[in-house]
Structure formats: structure tokens, C-alpha cells
XYZ file of C-alpha atoms in Angstrom:
40
model
C -67.640 -131.572 91.907
C -64.953 -129.732 89.725
C -65.259 -127.263 87.460
C -65.194 -128.089 83.882
C -61.789 -127.221 81.930
C -61.885 -124.623 80.290
C -60.952 -125.929 76.838
C -63.923 -128.785 77.003
C -66.149 -127.338 74.737
C -63.736 -127.182 72.414
C -62.527 -130.656 72.641
C -66.651 -131.711 72.563
C -66.983 -130.017 69.150
C -64.173 -131.112 67.667
C -65.253 -134.598 68.685
C -68.694 -134.278 67.441
C -67.038 -132.621 63.769
C -64.904 -135.719 63.724
C -67.767 -138.196 64.300
C -69.816 -136.127 61.244
C -66.954 -136.750 59.150
C -66.627 -132.690 58.919
C -63.695 -132.290 57.705
C -63.514 -128.506 57.373
C -64.905 -128.429 61.123
C -62.254 -130.763 62.101
C -59.488 -128.740 60.389
C -60.237 -125.672 62.362
C -60.234 -127.809 65.481
C -57.213 -129.185 65.067
C -55.568 -125.950 63.946
C -57.174 -124.019 67.549
C -55.472 -127.119 69.404
C -52.073 -126.885 67.941
C -51.575 -123.504 67.450
C -49.363 -121.467 70.008
C -52.015 -119.524 72.515
C -52.699 -115.932 71.511
C -51.086 -113.033 73.610
C -51.984 -109.427 73.604
């Protein structure tokens, strides 16, 4: 069995927020997904 991808939980939460119609949570999800990775 393969290990779960590190971002799987983030994607699940984003999908759940979108399904509920929570635009605030959906916006937060998309800002994390489209932001460049943090360094340092």
C-alpha cells in the first residue's frame, strides 16, 4: 500500500469547503494551492 500524498488532507478540506459552499474556506484553500512554496 502506498503512503498518502502530503497534500491529500489539504485537498480533502478544500473539496469539503467547496461542497459546503464555504467561500472563505475555499479562498483559503486556493490561496495555499496557488502560492509559491515557503522557504527558510
